[in-house]
XYZ file of C-alpha atoms in Angstrom:
598
model
C 0.000 0.000 0.000
C 2.858 2.364 0.857
C 4.437 1.667 -2.538
C 1.147 2.535 -4.223
C 0.911 5.864 -2.348
C 4.547 6.644 -3.160
C 3.885 5.951 -6.861
C 0.777 8.105 -6.788
C 2.741 10.937 -5.162
C 5.434 10.697 -7.843
C 2.708 10.891 -10.494
C 1.308 14.072 -8.939
C 4.785 15.656 -8.853
C 5.268 14.811 -12.539
C 1.877 16.304 -13.413
C 2.716 19.558 -11.581
C 6.104 19.758 -13.322
C 4.508 19.299 -16.761
C 1.870 21.887 -15.914
C 4.520 24.456 -14.943
C 6.538 23.791 -18.100
C 3.426 24.128 -20.251
C 2.522 27.424 -18.576
C 6.044 28.787 -19.190
C 6.054 27.623 -22.811
C 8.909 25.214 -22.153
C 6.957 22.116 -23.146
C 7.257 21.554 -26.909
C 4.722 19.146 -28.359
C 2.826 18.636 -31.581
C -0.431 19.432 -29.788
C -1.997 22.627 -28.504
C -1.800 22.446 -24.740
C -4.400 24.178 -22.581
C -2.096 25.557 -19.897
C -4.978 26.278 -17.567
C -4.081 24.247 -14.478
C -6.780 22.207 -12.807
C -5.269 22.995 -9.432
C -5.931 26.710 -9.965
C -9.311 26.297 -11.650
C -12.198 27.450 -9.454
C -14.586 24.665 -8.549
C -17.512 26.707 -9.873
C -16.111 26.640 -13.395
C -15.957 22.867 -13.436
C -19.699 22.300 -13.079
C -22.294 21.585 -15.715
C -23.429 25.156 -16.245
C -22.264 28.616 -17.178
C -23.868 31.922 -16.207
C -24.152 34.469 -18.995
C -25.055 37.909 -17.714
C -26.449 40.731 -19.849
C -23.649 42.663 -21.520
C -24.544 45.857 -19.682
C -24.079 44.105 -16.325
C -21.247 41.727 -17.154
C -17.934 42.580 -15.473
C -14.901 43.034 -17.690
C -13.241 39.627 -17.876
C -9.634 39.459 -16.712
C -6.955 38.710 -19.246
C -5.816 35.638 -17.384
C -5.790 32.298 -19.155
C -8.533 31.080 -16.816
C -11.089 33.517 -18.218
C -13.896 31.908 -20.198
C -14.466 33.402 -23.635
C -18.150 34.446 -23.869
C -20.170 32.643 -26.485
C -21.498 34.830 -29.290
C -24.901 36.348 -28.543
C -27.886 34.884 -30.327
C -30.580 37.318 -31.442
C -34.223 36.554 -32.085
C -33.641 37.638 -35.672
C -31.379 34.554 -35.956
C -34.320 32.263 -35.124
C -36.502 31.358 -38.090
C -39.681 29.380 -38.585
C -40.745 29.613 -34.927
C -43.060 32.608 -34.889
C -45.850 30.944 -32.882
C -43.438 29.416 -30.368
C -41.631 32.727 -29.804
C -44.921 34.535 -29.290
C -46.059 31.981 -26.708
C -42.725 32.032 -24.859
C -42.575 35.818 -24.707
C -46.009 35.874 -23.098
C -44.938 33.276 -20.532
C -41.473 34.663 -19.777
C -41.237 38.404 -20.488
C -43.802 39.746 -18.023
C -42.697 37.594 -15.030
C -39.034 38.492 -15.572
C -39.312 42.142 -16.634
C -42.614 43.414 -15.184
C -43.589 41.084 -12.310
C -45.547 43.880 -10.610
C -48.199 43.593 -13.325
C -48.912 40.028 -12.250
C -49.070 41.089 -8.588
C -51.667 43.760 -9.352
C -53.891 41.181 -11.035
C -53.312 38.525 -8.390
C -51.665 36.176 -10.874
C -48.940 33.677 -10.077
C -45.980 33.705 -12.442
C -45.217 30.436 -14.250
C -42.217 28.682 -12.760
C -41.416 26.268 -15.556
C -42.097 25.860 -19.257
C -41.456 22.590 -21.080
C -40.137 22.856 -24.649
C -41.148 19.683 -26.477
C -39.948 18.666 -29.918
C -37.523 16.574 -31.961
C -33.786 17.322 -31.828
C -32.646 20.208 -34.002
C -35.929 22.136 -34.006
C -34.463 25.171 -32.238
C -35.289 24.681 -28.544
C -31.817 25.576 -27.247
C -31.374 28.396 -29.759
C -34.725 29.895 -28.790
C -33.897 29.845 -25.070
C -30.565 31.632 -25.633
C -32.099 34.179 -27.990
C -34.943 34.890 -25.579
C -32.550 35.561 -22.695
C -30.511 37.890 -24.904
C -33.609 39.705 -26.155
C -34.923 40.286 -22.629
C -31.512 41.230 -21.244
C -31.613 38.709 -18.381
C -29.034 36.285 -17.025
C -28.945 32.835 -18.594
C -27.847 29.540 -17.047
C -27.636 26.483 -19.293
C -27.657 22.975 -17.840
C -27.256 19.728 -19.771
C -29.071 16.994 -17.866
C -26.492 14.161 -18.017
C -23.631 16.482 -16.998
C -25.224 17.145 -13.612
C -24.726 13.535 -12.570
C -21.820 12.801 -10.224
C -20.104 9.672 -8.979
C -20.282 10.497 -5.255
C -23.307 10.293 -2.979
C -25.265 13.545 -2.994
C -22.971 15.213 -5.546
C -25.624 15.542 -8.271
C -28.224 16.953 -5.877
C -25.664 19.427 -4.536
C -24.795 20.627 -8.032
C -28.445 21.128 -8.855
C -29.101 23.139 -5.674
C -26.010 25.236 -6.349
C -27.217 26.086 -9.850
C -30.621 27.197 -8.623
C -29.012 29.297 -5.872
C -26.790 30.876 -8.504
C -29.879 31.693 -10.579
C -31.623 33.346 -7.622
C -28.584 35.577 -7.043
C -28.443 36.453 -10.759
C -32.160 37.310 -11.042
C -33.812 38.130 -13.315
C -32.546 34.866 -14.728
C -33.586 32.219 -17.220
C -32.508 28.641 -16.455
C -32.415 26.273 -19.411
C -32.254 22.519 -18.744
C -31.518 20.501 -21.863
C -32.407 16.795 -22.010
C -34.424 17.031 -18.803
C -35.744 13.514 -19.453
C -32.304 12.165 -18.482
C -32.375 14.238 -15.290
C -35.941 13.563 -14.163
C -37.204 10.209 -15.506
C -40.393 8.605 -14.253
C -39.466 7.291 -10.790
C -41.800 4.325 -11.156
C -39.735 3.084 -14.104
C -36.174 3.523 -12.793
C -34.345 1.448 -10.218
C -31.439 3.736 -9.351
C -31.682 5.674 -6.089
C -29.630 8.543 -7.537
C -32.252 9.276 -10.198
C -35.058 9.162 -7.635
C -33.236 11.537 -5.267
C -32.448 13.884 -8.135
C -36.098 14.035 -9.202
C -37.136 14.743 -5.617
C -34.525 17.501 -5.379
C -35.701 19.093 -8.621
C -39.327 18.985 -7.452
C -38.339 20.654 -4.184
C -36.398 23.374 -6.002
C -39.313 24.058 -8.348
C -41.678 24.353 -5.382
C -39.199 26.690 -3.697
C -39.787 29.249 -6.419
C -42.967 30.230 -4.601
C -40.699 32.350 -2.364
C -38.418 33.464 -5.202
C -39.160 35.883 -8.021
C -37.327 36.664 -11.210
C -36.334 33.091 -12.102
C -38.036 30.930 -14.735
C -36.966 27.459 -15.848
C -37.184 26.362 -19.467
C -36.613 22.643 -19.991
C -36.244 20.824 -23.306
C -37.064 17.238 -24.177
C -38.042 15.113 -27.143
C -39.482 12.402 -24.872
C -42.069 14.146 -22.666
C -43.844 10.889 -21.811
C -40.743 9.580 -20.022
C -40.702 12.470 -17.517
C -41.836 11.960 -13.949
C -45.552 12.878 -13.874
C -45.084 14.977 -10.725
C -42.880 17.337 -12.709
C -45.742 18.266 -15.052
C -48.368 19.089 -12.459
C -49.574 22.702 -11.873
C -46.956 24.923 -10.298
C -44.022 23.141 -11.923
C -43.713 22.484 -15.674
C -47.408 23.052 -16.276
C -46.937 25.003 -19.506
C -45.732 23.320 -22.682
C -44.629 24.805 -25.991
C -44.276 22.357 -28.868
C -41.551 22.666 -31.491
C -42.452 20.771 -34.634
C -40.862 20.193 -38.002
C -41.128 23.498 -39.912
C -43.502 23.798 -42.831
C -42.486 25.196 -46.202
C -42.776 28.826 -45.071
C -40.717 28.064 -41.964
C -38.026 26.295 -43.991
C -37.819 29.256 -46.355
C -37.421 31.689 -43.455
C -34.667 29.561 -41.914
C -32.854 29.240 -45.252
C -32.913 33.013 -45.708
C -31.337 33.481 -42.281
C -28.688 30.803 -42.840
C -27.660 32.097 -46.275
C -27.529 35.796 -45.372
C -23.737 35.826 -45.489
C -23.306 33.211 -48.221
C -22.334 34.473 -51.693
C -24.914 33.017 -54.119
C -25.306 33.454 -57.829
C -28.600 34.218 -59.554
C -29.394 30.537 -60.152
C -30.019 29.845 -56.450
C -33.743 29.587 -55.670
C -34.380 29.272 -51.951
C -38.064 28.672 -52.712
C -37.180 25.541 -54.671
C -34.823 24.331 -51.949
C -37.535 24.870 -49.312
C -39.945 22.825 -51.457
C -37.487 19.940 -51.712
C -36.297 19.955 -48.091
C -39.376 18.168 -46.729
C -38.893 16.976 -43.137
C -35.793 19.136 -42.537
C -35.561 20.909 -39.179
C -33.394 23.953 -38.470
C -30.275 21.915 -37.662
C -30.732 19.877 -40.847
C -31.051 23.035 -42.941
C -27.877 24.389 -41.367
C -26.102 21.156 -42.296
C -27.580 21.413 -45.787
C -26.171 24.919 -46.285
C -22.770 23.860 -44.973
C -22.761 20.845 -47.287
C -23.659 23.085 -50.232
C -20.768 25.395 -49.320
C -18.338 22.454 -49.271
C -19.704 21.306 -52.632
C -18.960 24.762 -54.015
C -15.481 24.690 -52.483
C -14.662 21.353 -54.129
C -15.984 22.652 -57.433
C -14.087 25.955 -57.321
C -10.875 24.693 -55.698
C -10.427 21.060 -56.808
C -6.738 21.174 -55.897
C -5.575 22.818 -52.663
C -2.295 23.775 -54.325
C -4.152 26.002 -56.798
C -5.013 29.573 -55.847
C -8.786 30.063 -55.382
C -10.671 32.360 -57.769
C -11.237 35.959 -56.706
C -15.013 35.515 -56.637
C -16.617 32.419 -55.152
C -20.356 31.760 -55.409
C -22.695 28.937 -54.492
C -24.944 27.691 -57.285
C -28.284 25.916 -57.306
C -26.548 22.666 -58.269
C -24.476 22.859 -55.059
C -27.671 22.953 -52.994
C -29.427 20.259 -55.039
C -26.461 17.921 -54.600
C -26.449 18.655 -50.864
C -30.144 17.737 -50.559
C -29.348 14.299 -52.004
C -26.581 13.769 -49.443
C -28.187 15.153 -46.263
C -30.932 13.114 -44.597
C -33.160 14.836 -42.019
C -32.362 13.822 -38.444
C -35.971 12.938 -37.568
C -36.028 10.451 -40.449
C -32.781 8.651 -39.656
C -34.261 6.414 -36.968
C -37.421 5.437 -38.851
C -38.202 3.790 -42.155
C -39.560 6.863 -43.875
C -39.697 6.897 -47.660
C -39.813 9.844 -50.030
C -41.565 8.134 -52.956
C -41.409 9.258 -56.560
C -44.583 7.856 -58.120
C -46.285 10.117 -60.682
C -49.965 9.592 -61.420
C -49.025 8.554 -64.964
C -47.389 5.374 -63.628
C -50.742 4.143 -62.341
C -52.778 2.634 -65.144
C -56.548 3.117 -65.022
C -58.403 4.229 -61.861
C -58.973 7.664 -63.396
C -61.937 8.594 -61.186
C -60.121 7.554 -58.013
C -56.989 9.464 -59.013
C -59.039 12.583 -59.755
C -60.750 12.392 -56.352
C -57.417 12.025 -54.578
C -55.950 14.934 -56.541
C -58.805 17.234 -55.603
C -59.369 16.281 -51.977
C -55.966 15.255 -50.670
C -53.080 16.450 -52.797
C -54.391 20.010 -52.807
C -54.923 19.998 -49.041
C -51.315 18.995 -48.375
C -49.859 21.365 -50.961
C -52.078 24.404 -50.425
C -53.429 24.347 -46.849
C -53.787 28.133 -46.858
C -56.555 27.877 -49.476
C -58.516 25.559 -47.201
C -58.015 27.872 -44.224
C -59.140 30.895 -46.225
C -62.334 29.221 -47.435
C -63.074 27.264 -44.259
C -63.019 23.993 -46.200
C -62.027 20.835 -44.341
C -59.740 18.339 -46.013
C -60.066 14.653 -45.090
C -57.665 13.541 -42.377
C -58.134 9.892 -43.246
C -58.912 7.801 -46.326
C -60.027 4.199 -46.630
C -59.117 2.340 -49.813
C -60.957 -0.969 -50.017
C -61.097 -3.659 -52.644
C -59.512 -6.959 -53.714
C -55.769 -7.536 -53.179
C -53.388 -6.312 -55.873
C -55.602 -3.511 -57.204
C -53.103 -0.706 -56.562
C -54.027 0.607 -53.116
C -50.411 0.914 -51.911
C -49.334 2.495 -55.195
C -52.134 5.068 -54.926
C -51.026 5.993 -51.405
C -47.428 6.434 -52.605
C -48.607 8.604 -55.486
C -50.518 10.854 -53.079
C -47.386 11.309 -50.940
C -45.176 11.807 -53.986
C -47.323 14.421 -55.691
C -47.926 16.283 -52.423
C -44.153 16.301 -51.745
C -44.738 14.462 -48.457
C -42.894 11.693 -46.639
C -44.390 8.202 -46.614
C -44.553 5.671 -43.765
C -46.003 2.269 -44.647
C -46.819 -0.471 -42.126
C -48.893 -3.641 -42.130
C -51.575 -3.799 -39.466
C -50.337 -7.107 -37.978
C -46.839 -5.604 -37.518
C -48.186 -3.293 -34.811
C -49.846 -6.055 -32.802
C -48.068 -7.655 -29.852
C -48.777 -10.226 -27.180
C -47.388 -7.921 -24.474
C -49.851 -5.756 -22.563
C -49.813 -2.169 -23.810
C -47.212 -2.807 -26.527
C -49.657 -2.526 -29.442
C -51.100 0.765 -28.176
C -47.558 2.079 -27.690
C -46.680 1.058 -31.264
C -49.675 3.016 -32.589
C -48.675 6.082 -30.540
C -45.084 5.900 -31.792
C -46.236 5.510 -35.400
C -48.219 8.733 -35.310
C -45.536 10.509 -33.290
C -43.010 9.684 -36.025
C -45.482 10.885 -38.645
C -45.906 14.234 -36.897
C -42.135 14.601 -36.652
C -41.817 13.767 -40.366
C -44.662 16.014 -41.529
C -45.867 16.577 -44.134
C -46.373 12.839 -44.048
C -48.721 10.173 -45.392
C -49.175 7.160 -43.094
C -50.306 4.022 -44.928
C -51.656 1.091 -42.883
C -52.237 -2.003 -44.979
C -54.666 -4.612 -43.662
C -56.082 -2.034 -41.265
C -58.931 -4.452 -40.511
C -56.520 -6.567 -38.423
C -55.674 -3.503 -36.340
C -59.163 -2.060 -35.923
C -61.840 -4.783 -36.012
C -65.299 -4.032 -34.649
C -65.068 -3.779 -30.860
C -66.711 -6.469 -28.796
C -66.274 -9.088 -31.496
C -63.256 -10.812 -29.941
C -63.724 -11.896 -26.340
C -60.641 -14.078 -26.016
C -57.911 -11.445 -26.361
C -58.335 -9.767 -22.938
C -59.577 -6.587 -24.575
C -56.360 -5.937 -26.532
C -58.202 -5.313 -29.813
C -60.591 -2.865 -28.167
C -57.723 -0.911 -26.595
C -55.846 -0.725 -29.904
C -58.973 0.540 -31.672
C -59.421 3.150 -28.952
C -55.818 4.303 -29.338
C -56.173 4.497 -33.126
C -59.345 6.586 -32.797
C -57.569 8.916 -30.367
C -54.668 9.397 -32.776
C -57.047 10.038 -35.680
C -58.879 12.683 -33.668
C -55.504 14.256 -32.900
C -54.757 14.658 -36.611
C -57.056 17.698 -36.605
C -54.137 19.579 -35.011
C -51.519 17.931 -37.242
C -52.724 19.384 -40.522
C -49.847 17.932 -42.510
C -50.406 14.287 -41.558
C -52.775 12.059 -43.529
C -53.765 8.467 -42.743
C -54.604 6.079 -45.572
C -55.902 2.658 -44.588
C -56.317 -0.285 -46.956
C -58.430 -3.399 -46.566
C -60.255 -6.028 -48.579
C -62.724 -6.579 -45.719
C -64.304 -3.183 -44.946
C -67.318 -4.808 -43.273
C -65.114 -6.018 -40.379
C -63.869 -2.526 -39.426
C -65.084 -0.798 -36.280
C -67.894 1.595 -37.340
C -66.434 4.451 -35.269
C -63.407 4.435 -37.563
C -65.557 5.368 -40.552
C -67.409 8.343 -39.135
C -66.815 11.957 -40.197
C -63.441 13.356 -39.179
C -61.702 9.981 -39.244
C -61.606 7.720 -42.324
C -64.357 9.828 -43.851
C -63.244 9.495 -47.496
C -63.883 5.906 -48.587
C -62.906 4.830 -52.095
C -63.573 1.423 -53.625
C -60.673 0.102 -55.703
C -62.211 -2.652 -57.822
C -60.666 -5.022 -60.330
C -59.710 -3.072 -63.467
C -61.989 -2.853 -66.477
C -60.799 -3.793 -69.978
C -59.815 -0.197 -70.636
C -57.933 0.016 -67.331
C -56.184 -3.307 -67.969
C -54.944 -1.956 -71.299
C -53.613 1.174 -69.558
C -51.878 -0.947 -66.900
C -50.248 -3.180 -69.524
C -49.013 -0.087 -71.360
C -47.429 1.279 -68.173
C -45.604 -1.982 -67.405
C -44.363 -2.594 -70.954
C -43.481 0.880 -72.178
C -39.760 0.336 -71.503
C -39.658 -3.264 -72.756
C -38.609 -4.261 -76.300
C -41.925 -5.930 -77.222
C -42.509 -7.007 -80.816
C -45.757 -8.339 -82.270
C -47.613 -8.134 -78.942
C -51.176 -6.788 -79.113
C -51.716 -5.320 -75.628
C -55.368 -4.563 -76.421
C -55.928 -8.259 -77.091
C -54.237 -9.177 -73.814
C -56.439 -6.652 -72.006
C -59.455 -8.569 -73.343
C -58.039 -11.971 -72.377
C -57.117 -11.051 -68.791
C -60.633 -10.652 -67.373
C -60.453 -10.945 -63.560
C -56.755 -10.016 -63.387
C -55.747 -7.349 -60.865
C -53.110 -4.705 -61.471
C -50.574 -6.842 -59.597
C -51.462 -9.833 -61.791
C -50.893 -7.782 -64.949
C -47.548 -6.538 -63.650
C -46.573 -10.142 -62.916
C -47.710 -11.266 -66.387
C -45.543 -8.604 -68.047
C -42.528 -9.505 -65.934
C -42.956 -13.252 -66.465
C -43.162 -12.710 -70.238
C -39.837 -10.862 -70.090
C -38.279 -13.742 -68.110
C -39.556 -16.270 -70.668
C -37.985 -14.145 -73.424
C -34.644 -14.183 -71.594
C -34.704 -17.985 -71.269
C -35.592 -18.377 -74.951
C -32.882 -15.891 -75.970
C -30.166 -17.709 -74.004
C -31.342 -21.164 -75.153
C -30.452 -20.354 -78.786
C -26.999 -19.088 -77.812
C -27.699 -15.363 -78.243
C -25.492 -13.056 -76.163
C -26.021 -9.496 -77.463
C -28.541 -7.765 -75.102
C -29.645 -5.259 -77.740
C -31.009 -8.118 -79.879
C -33.477 -9.478 -77.333
C -37.218 -9.038 -77.978
C -40.325 -9.936 -75.990
C -42.753 -11.603 -78.370
C -46.370 -12.781 -78.337
C -45.307 -16.384 -77.638
C -43.568 -15.221 -74.456
C -46.785 -13.598 -73.233
C -48.721 -16.754 -74.118
C -46.362 -18.975 -72.113
C -46.452 -16.648 -69.120
C -50.248 -16.347 -69.326
C -50.784 -20.118 -69.257
C -48.564 -20.463 -66.169
C -50.355 -17.652 -64.294
C -53.768 -18.919 -65.339
C -52.955 -22.356 -63.914
C -51.711 -20.783 -60.672
C -54.902 -18.722 -60.309
C -57.055 -21.819 -60.879
C -55.115 -23.722 -58.208
C -55.340 -20.748 -55.845
């Protein structure tokens, strides 16, 4: 043991010697050395927060190496696409911090905490900093995980110290980022540290009853994981939601981000905003940076070559960046951005026209619906035999409305575990709201929402799932850029409540194609194929009872038969291959036999 202590003492002496040499500039290394010694660093600067005072009140920082460089101020003019959120926050924060006497005269109690809820990158932290700067109040930022300590009571002590610091710096805005890691639901955690920390935070929030001039803003993207006691009145009882910006919000953010970027006349921020569906503020910042690097590689391909006198970003730089940058909210989910034009869907002209008028327009031009008071459908039911194009229609709606697309099968959401299916439904719609504008497509929706009371042997699971689905559908009234499309071939088994007005109120029957529609479908699937001597009109007549999927399979099978025939005669030149009538005949006989067996 004595040898261990002696070795440890030698190590400390060596560390002090290196520190002194670094401070005197005697230590030559290939790295930049921060000569700020830990032994001389005040304990207060080693915590998880930093107090930023208004510039008019801030003391002149000493020129010692231990002085922290202030972070650049963030102005409200640097925050784009959050007009409603900023308005709500100013109402909740400005009067209590700047004119608290007005609340006293009206007998009102100032809010103590406001919860900022939204996906990462939507501007919660930026808004808090900008608000503190705009109001000219002190600002303390805390990152939840950094408060944790390894010694008993250390985390609670840090938290109390930060709140005491805020009270002394009043008026002050405290911002707690990732509060879900600091105050999880105590009924779902086993660690005593987390439980004590939640209790400490609750006590500090309640202590604000005796303290004025301090408001806590807390950010999270998982509000349901917070301890319920934290969200009761008198604590974080006010919530401001930060969503994915719409087109107008994206355009405003792009204008702010590109203010100092040299752009040529080809750059259209309107076009970029149209294409950047699902991008939040952080994604758009990454997009602009990526575009700038694209321009740099284009203008200076070789670092040894002098750059041109004038450097500009072009539209192609931004378009290339959009292909390379994926929105953060879409990285953890299987969200598709389909490219299915209406022309690729053969037949179904009346259905396509209805979808164009009632859905596509509502997603593309919501302001027209608001101006006229018209209500667009929030849900659509497509019903009919399998293979008639229901999924393809849903993709076309998303594609033409420039929306994201989430597709699931009803049985995928079901689970044998209690509450798991309802949770899966909640998460599905939560992802859709984060990815808005978004089309959610649930295939075989009848398995997810059968008529309630029909199944008595599943312990009420089906009824609870239907109830959750109805709740989410009712919530789509607030999420104007989310549309649900359900598909089934058994509409009579659906719960009637699902089909009432305001839910799946637009119901379209997708029947087997007529002769004319079959001809259109065959044309779509064979327009790129080298067919010779094939009368598609004749095949449209012969394929009575075939669905769109059957016709696609027939066309593909004919091509495969042509390949086998081509190789059997020793041909090798791809440009010489042709799909002939005999190939269609062979494929047709095989499919006909399969359908008869089926």
